[in-house]
Coordinates of C-alpha atoms in Angstrom, one line a residue:
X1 CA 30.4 -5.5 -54.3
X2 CA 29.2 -5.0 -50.6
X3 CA 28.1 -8.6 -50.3
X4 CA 31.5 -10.0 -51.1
X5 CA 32.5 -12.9 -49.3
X6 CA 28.7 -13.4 -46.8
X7 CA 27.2 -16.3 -47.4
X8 CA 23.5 -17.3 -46.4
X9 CA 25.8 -20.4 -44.0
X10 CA 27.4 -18.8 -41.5
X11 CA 30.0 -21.5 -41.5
X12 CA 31.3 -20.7 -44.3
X13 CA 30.8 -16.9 -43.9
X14 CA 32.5 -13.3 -44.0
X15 CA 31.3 -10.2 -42.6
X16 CA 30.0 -7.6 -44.1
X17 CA 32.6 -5.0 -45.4
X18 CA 34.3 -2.7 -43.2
X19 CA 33.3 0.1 -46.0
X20 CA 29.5 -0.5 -44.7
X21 CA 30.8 0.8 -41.6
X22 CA 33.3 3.8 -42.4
X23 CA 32.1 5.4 -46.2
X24 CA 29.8 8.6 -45.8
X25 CA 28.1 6.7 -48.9
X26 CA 27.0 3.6 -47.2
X27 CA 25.9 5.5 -43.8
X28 CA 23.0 7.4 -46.1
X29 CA 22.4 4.0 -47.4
X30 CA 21.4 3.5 -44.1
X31 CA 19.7 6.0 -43.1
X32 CA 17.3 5.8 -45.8
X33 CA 17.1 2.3 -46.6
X34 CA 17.1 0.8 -43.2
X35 CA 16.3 3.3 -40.6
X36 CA 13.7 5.4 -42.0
X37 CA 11.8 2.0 -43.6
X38 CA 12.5 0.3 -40.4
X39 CA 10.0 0.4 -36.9
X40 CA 11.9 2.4 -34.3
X41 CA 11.5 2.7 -30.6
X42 CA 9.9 5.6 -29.9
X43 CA 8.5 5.1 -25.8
X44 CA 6.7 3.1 -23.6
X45 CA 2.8 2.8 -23.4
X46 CA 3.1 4.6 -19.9
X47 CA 4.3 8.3 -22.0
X48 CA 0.9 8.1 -24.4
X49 CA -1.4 6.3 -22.1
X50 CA -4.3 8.8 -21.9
X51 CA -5.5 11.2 -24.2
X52 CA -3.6 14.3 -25.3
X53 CA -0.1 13.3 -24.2
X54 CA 2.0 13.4 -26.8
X55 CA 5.7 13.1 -27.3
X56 CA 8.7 14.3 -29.9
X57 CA 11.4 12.7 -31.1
X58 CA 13.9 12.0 -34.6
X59 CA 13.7 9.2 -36.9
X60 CA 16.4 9.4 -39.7
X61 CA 16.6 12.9 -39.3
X62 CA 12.6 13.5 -39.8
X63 CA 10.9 14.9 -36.9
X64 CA 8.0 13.1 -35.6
X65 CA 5.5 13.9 -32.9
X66 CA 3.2 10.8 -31.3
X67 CA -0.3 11.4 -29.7
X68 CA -2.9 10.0 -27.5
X69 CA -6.3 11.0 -29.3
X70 CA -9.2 12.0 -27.4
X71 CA -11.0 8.6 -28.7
X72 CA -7.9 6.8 -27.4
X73 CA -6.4 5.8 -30.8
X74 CA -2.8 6.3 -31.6
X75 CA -1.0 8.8 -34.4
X76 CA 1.9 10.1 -35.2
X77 CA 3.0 12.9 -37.6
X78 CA 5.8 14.8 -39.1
X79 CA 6.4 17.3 -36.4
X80 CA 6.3 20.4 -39.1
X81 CA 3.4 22.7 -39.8
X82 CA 1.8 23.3 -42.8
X83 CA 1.6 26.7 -43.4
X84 CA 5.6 27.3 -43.0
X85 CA 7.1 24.2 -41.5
X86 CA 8.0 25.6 -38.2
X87 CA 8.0 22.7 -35.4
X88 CA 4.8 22.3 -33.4
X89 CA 5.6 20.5 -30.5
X90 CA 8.5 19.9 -28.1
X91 CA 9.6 17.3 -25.4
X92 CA 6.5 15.2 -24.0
X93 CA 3.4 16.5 -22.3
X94 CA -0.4 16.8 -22.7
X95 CA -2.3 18.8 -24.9
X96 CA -6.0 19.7 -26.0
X97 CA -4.5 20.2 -29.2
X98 CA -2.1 21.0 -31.4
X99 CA -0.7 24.6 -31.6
X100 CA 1.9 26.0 -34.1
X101 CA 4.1 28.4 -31.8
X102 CA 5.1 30.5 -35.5
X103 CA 1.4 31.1 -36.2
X104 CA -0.8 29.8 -34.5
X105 CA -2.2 27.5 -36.9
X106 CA -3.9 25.2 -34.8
X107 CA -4.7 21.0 -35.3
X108 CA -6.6 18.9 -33.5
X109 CA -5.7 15.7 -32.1
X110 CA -6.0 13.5 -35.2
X111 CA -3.6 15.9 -37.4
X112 CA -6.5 17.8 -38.9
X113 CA -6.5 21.9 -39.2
X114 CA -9.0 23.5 -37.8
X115 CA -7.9 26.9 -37.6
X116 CA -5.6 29.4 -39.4
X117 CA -5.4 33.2 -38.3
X118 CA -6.5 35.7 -40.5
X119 CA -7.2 33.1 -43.7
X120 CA -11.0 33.9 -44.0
X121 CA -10.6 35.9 -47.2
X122 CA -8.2 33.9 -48.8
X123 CA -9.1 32.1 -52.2
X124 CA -9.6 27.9 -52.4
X125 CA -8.8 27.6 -48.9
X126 CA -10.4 25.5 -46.6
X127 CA -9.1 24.2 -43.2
X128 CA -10.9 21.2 -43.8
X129 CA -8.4 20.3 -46.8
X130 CA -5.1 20.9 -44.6
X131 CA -4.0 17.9 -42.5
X132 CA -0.3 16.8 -40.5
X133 CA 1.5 14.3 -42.8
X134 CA 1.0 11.2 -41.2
X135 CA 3.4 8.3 -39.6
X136 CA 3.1 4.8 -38.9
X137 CA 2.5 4.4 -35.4
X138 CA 1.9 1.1 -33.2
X139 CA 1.9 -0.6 -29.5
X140 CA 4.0 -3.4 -29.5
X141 CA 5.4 -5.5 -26.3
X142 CA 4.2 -2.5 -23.7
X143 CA 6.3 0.0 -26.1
X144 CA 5.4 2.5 -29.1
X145 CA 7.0 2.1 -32.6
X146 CA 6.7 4.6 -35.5
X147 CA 7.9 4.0 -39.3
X148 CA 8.5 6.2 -41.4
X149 CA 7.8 3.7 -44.3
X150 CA 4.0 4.4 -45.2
X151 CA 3.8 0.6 -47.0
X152 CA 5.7 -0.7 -44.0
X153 CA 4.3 -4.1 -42.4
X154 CA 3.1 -4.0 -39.7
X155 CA 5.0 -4.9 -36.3
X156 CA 3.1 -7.1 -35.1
X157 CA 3.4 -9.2 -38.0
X158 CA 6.4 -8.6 -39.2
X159 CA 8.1 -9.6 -35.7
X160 CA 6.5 -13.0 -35.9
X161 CA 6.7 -14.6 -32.3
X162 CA 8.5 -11.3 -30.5
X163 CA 5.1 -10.0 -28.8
X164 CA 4.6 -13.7 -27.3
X165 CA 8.0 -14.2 -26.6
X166 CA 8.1 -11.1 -24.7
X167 CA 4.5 -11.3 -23.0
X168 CA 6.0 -14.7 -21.2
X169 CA 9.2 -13.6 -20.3
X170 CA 7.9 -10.0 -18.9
X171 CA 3.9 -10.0 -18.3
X172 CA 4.0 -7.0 -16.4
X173 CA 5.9 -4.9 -18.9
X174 CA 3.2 -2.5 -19.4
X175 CA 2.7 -2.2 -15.6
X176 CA 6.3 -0.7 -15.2
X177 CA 7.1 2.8 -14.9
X178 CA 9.7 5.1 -16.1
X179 CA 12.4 5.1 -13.6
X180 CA 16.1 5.9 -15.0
X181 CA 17.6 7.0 -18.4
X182 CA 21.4 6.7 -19.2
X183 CA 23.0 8.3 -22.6
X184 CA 26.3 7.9 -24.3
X185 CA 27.7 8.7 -27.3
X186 CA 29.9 6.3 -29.1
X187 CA 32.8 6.9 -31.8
X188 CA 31.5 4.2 -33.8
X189 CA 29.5 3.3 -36.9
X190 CA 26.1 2.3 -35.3
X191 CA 26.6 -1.9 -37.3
X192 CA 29.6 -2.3 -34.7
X193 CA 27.5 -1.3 -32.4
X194 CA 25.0 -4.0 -33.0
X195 CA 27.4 -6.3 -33.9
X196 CA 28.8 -5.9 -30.1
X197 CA 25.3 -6.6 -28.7
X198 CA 24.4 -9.8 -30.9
X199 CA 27.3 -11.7 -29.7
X200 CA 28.5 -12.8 -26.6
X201 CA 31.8 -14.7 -27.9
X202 CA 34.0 -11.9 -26.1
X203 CA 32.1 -11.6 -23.1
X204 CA 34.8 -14.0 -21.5
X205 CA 37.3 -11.7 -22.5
X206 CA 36.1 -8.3 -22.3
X207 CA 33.3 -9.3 -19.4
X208 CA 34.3 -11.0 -16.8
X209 CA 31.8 -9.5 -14.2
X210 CA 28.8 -10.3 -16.5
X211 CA 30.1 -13.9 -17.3
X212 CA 29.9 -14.2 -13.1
X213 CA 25.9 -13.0 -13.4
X214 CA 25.2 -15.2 -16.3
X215 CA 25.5 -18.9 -16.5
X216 CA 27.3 -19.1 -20.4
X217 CA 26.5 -22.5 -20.1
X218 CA 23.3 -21.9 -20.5
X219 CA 23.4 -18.9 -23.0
X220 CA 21.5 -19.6 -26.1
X221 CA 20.8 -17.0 -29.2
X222 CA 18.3 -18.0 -31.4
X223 CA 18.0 -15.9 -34.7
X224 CA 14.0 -15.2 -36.1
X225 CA 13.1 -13.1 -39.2
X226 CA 13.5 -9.7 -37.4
X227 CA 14.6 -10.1 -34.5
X228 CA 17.2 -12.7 -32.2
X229 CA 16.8 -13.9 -28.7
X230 CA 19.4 -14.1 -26.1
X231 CA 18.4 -16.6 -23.0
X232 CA 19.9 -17.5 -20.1
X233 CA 19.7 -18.5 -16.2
X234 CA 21.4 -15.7 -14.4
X235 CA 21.1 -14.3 -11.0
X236 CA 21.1 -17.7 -9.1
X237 CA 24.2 -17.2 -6.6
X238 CA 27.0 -14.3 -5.8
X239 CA 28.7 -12.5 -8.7
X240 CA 31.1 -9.8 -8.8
X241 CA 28.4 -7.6 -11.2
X242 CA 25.8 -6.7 -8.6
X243 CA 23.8 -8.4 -5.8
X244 CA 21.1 -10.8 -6.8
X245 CA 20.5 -11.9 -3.3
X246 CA 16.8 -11.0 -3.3
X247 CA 15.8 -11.3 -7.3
X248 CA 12.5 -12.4 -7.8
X249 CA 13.7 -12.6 -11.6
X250 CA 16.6 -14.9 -12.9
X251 CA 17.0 -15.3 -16.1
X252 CA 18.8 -13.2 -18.8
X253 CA 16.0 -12.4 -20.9
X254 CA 17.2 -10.1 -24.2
X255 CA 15.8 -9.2 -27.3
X256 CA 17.2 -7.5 -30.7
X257 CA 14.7 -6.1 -32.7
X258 CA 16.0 -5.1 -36.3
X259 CA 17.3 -2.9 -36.6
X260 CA 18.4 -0.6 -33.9
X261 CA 16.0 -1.3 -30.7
X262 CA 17.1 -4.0 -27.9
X263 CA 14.8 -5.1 -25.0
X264 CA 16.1 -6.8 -21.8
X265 CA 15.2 -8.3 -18.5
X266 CA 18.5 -8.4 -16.2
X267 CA 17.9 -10.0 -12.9
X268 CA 16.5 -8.5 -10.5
X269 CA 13.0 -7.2 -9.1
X270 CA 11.0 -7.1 -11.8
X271 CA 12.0 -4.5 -14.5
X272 CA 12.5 -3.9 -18.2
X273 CA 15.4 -2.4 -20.3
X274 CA 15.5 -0.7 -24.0
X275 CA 18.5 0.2 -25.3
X276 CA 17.9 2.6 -28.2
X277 CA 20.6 2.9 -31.1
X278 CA 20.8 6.2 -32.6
X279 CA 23.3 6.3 -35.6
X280 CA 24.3 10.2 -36.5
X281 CA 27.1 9.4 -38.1
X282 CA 29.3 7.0 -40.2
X283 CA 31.9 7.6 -37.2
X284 CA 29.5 8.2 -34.8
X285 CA 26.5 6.7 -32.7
X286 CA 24.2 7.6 -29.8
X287 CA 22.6 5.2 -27.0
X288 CA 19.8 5.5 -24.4
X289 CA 19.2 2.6 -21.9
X290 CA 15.6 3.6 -20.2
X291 CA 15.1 1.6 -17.7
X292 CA 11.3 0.8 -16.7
X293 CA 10.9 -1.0 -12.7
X294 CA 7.7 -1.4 -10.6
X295 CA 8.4 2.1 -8.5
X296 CA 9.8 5.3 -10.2
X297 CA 12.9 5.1 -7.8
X298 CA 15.0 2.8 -7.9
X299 CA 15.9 0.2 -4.9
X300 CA 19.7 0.1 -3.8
X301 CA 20.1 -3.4 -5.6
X302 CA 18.8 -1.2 -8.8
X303 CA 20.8 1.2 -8.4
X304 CA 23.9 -1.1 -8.0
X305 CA 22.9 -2.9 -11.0
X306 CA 22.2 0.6 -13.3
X307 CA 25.7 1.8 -12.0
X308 CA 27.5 -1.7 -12.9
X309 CA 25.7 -1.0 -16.1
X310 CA 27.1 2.3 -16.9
X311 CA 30.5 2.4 -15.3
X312 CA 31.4 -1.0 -15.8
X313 CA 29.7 -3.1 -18.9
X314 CA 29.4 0.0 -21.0
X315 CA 32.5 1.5 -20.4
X316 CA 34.2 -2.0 -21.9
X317 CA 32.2 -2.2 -24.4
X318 CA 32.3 1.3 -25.6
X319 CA 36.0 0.7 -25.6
X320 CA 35.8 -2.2 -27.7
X321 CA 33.3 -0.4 -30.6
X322 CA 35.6 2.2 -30.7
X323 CA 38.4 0.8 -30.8
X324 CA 36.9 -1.7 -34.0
X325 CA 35.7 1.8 -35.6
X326 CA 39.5 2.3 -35.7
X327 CA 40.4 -0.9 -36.9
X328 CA 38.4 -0.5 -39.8
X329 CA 39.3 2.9 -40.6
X330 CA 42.9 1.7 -41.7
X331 CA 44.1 -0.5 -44.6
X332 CA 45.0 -3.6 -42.6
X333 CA 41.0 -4.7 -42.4
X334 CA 38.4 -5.4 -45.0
X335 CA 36.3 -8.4 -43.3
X336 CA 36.7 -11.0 -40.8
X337 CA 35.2 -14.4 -40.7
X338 CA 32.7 -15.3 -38.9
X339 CA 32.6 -17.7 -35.8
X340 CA 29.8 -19.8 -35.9
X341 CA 28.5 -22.3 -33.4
X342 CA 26.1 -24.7 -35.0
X343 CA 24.1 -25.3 -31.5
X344 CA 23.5 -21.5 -31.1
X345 CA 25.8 -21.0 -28.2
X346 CA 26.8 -17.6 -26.3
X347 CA 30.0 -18.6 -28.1
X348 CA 28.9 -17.7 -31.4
X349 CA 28.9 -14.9 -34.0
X350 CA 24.9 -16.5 -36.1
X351 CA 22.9 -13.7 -34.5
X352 CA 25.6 -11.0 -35.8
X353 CA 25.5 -12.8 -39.1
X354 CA 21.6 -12.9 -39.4
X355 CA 21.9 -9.1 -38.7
X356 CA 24.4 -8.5 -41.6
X357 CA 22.2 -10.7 -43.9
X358 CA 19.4 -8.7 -43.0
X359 CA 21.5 -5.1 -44.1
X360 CA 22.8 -6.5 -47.4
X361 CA 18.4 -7.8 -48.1
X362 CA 18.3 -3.7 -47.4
X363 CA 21.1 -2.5 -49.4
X364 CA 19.6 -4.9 -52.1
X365 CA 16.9 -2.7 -52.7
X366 CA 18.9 0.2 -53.7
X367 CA 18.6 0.7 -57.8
X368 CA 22.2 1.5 -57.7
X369 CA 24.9 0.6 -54.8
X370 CA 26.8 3.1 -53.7
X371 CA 30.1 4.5 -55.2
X372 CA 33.7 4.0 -53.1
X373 CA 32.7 0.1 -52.0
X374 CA 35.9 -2.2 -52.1
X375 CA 35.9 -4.9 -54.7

């Protein structure tokens, strides 16, 4: 079985099984029992803030488009038309409504038909009965969400303390604009991903520019239903990451939201991060790190910062994912043990345990597990 050697303590724990990261079986596992009844980032409040813009995007393969509605409400849809599923929109942008580029068939704002070329003679059919499949949609913490699961809970409650949590930490999140995007694509099962971000007990060893920023002294990961937090003093004196010599923000703020969306406040002016895991692949992941500051350019200590970022920190720990993936992939590994420290240190493997406890609740649901496991 999957579950094999966890255990609800994660003193006396294993991790989950490196089949859960390497069997084609166990990646469509995931995509349709975690990532498509999951919430997933889909943009901040800034891309749908007035009405008509809309924006585009993938959710377990499903194509979804989000819009602003002309009474200021929220939706989201499957992104396919009804008369013969062609794509309606692309990208981001504003619109009066919605127009089928195949057809024509045209939808207003809230999903609903509301005309179809050359349908007038046609018998039982009425625009009026046509509408865009809907999505779960919601603002959360200055961000949009969408789920796929139409019985799904909703964010707000399901992420318990997460909205007040980040409302302290970042008050002006909403306030922040767009300013930078950077993408990667990973050779790696999208769990060693994660698993890489919820712990920090290599960061000494595979980090030693970010353990200069951060004071590990004070790092302390605390694990909630959904989601974990990662706090810290940081950006207090010289470091060999980037200068902090005029932050008006120090502390290492960071969020994990089950089960692929991570928000964080590095120090710094003040500013906002969200990484965005993609998994397309058992072998194979994509990430986005938007970052969101008070001016649409970035200052040089940004800049300094977004490029210790992405030639630096990701470069080691891309190299580290990928070479896990590997590790996996061979007969010498099945499942490690996990490192726990009881008082919720940096040091400490709890958050990557919550977070495998959390995929077996999901495999759980399955009626039947997956054929090829080890046993």
């Amino acid at each position: 079985m999957i579950d094999q050697g966890w255990d609800p303590n994660p003193n006396a724990s294993m991790s989950l099984h490196a089949d859960a990261y390497t069997k084609d079986e166990w990646f469509a596992a995931d995509e349709q029992q975690i990532i498509a009844r999951s919430w997933q980032w889909l943009c901040h409040v800034e891309t749908l803030r007035e009405p008509g813009n809309y924006t585009t995007d993938t959710v377990a393969g499903m194509p979804i488009v989000a819009v602003r509605n002309s009474d200021g409400t929220l939706g989201a849809f499957y992104n396919v038309c009804k008369h013969r599923a062609h794509e309606l929109l692309t990208g981001s942008g504003t619109t009066r409504n919605i127009v089928c580029p195949y057809h024509a068939w045209t939808y207003d704002l809230g999903g609903q038909l509301t005309g179809a070329r050359h349908t007038s003679h046609l018998e039982d059919f009425a625009t009026g009965s046509i509408c865009l499949d809907s999505v779960r949609i919601e603002e959360f913490g200055g961000f949009v969400f969408v789920n796929l699961d139409p019985n799904a809970t909703p964010l707000a409650e399901a992420s318990g303390d997460l909205g007040a949590e980040i409302a302290h930490w970042a008050p002006d999140v909403a306030d922040l604009t767009f300013a930078h995007r950077l993408s990667y694509e990973i050779k790696s099962n999208w769990k060693n991903v994660v698993d890489n971000f919820l712990e920090c007990y290599h960061c000494h060893v595979a980090h030693k520019d970010f353990v200069s920023l951060v004071d590990m002294d004070t790092y302390k990961v605390t694990t909630h239903g959904i989601y974990s937090s990662h706090m810290a003093e940081a950006g207090k004196s010289a470091n060999s990451a980037y200068d902090v010599s005029e932050a008006t923000v120090t502390d290492h703020a960071v969020w994990w939201l089950w089960p692929t969306s991570a928000m964080m406040r590095y120090p710094g002016r003040s500013s906002f991060i969200i990484l965005n895991i993609i998994p397309a692949g058992p072998d194979l992941t994509y990430e986005t790190y938007d970052f969101f500051l008070e001016t649409p350019e970035p200052n040089e200590a940004e800049l300094e910062s977004i490029r210790y970022l992405d030639q630096v920190l990701q470069v080691e720990d891309i190299d580290l994912v990928e070479s896990v993936q590997r590790g996996m992939s061979t007969p010498a590994f099945t499942q490690g043990r996990i490192v726990n420290d009881p008082n919720g240190s940096g040091l400490s493997e709890h958050a990557l345990h919550h977070f495998h406890g959390l995929v077996l609740d999901a495999y759980a649901r399955m009626n039947t597990e997956p054929t090829g496991d080890r046993t």
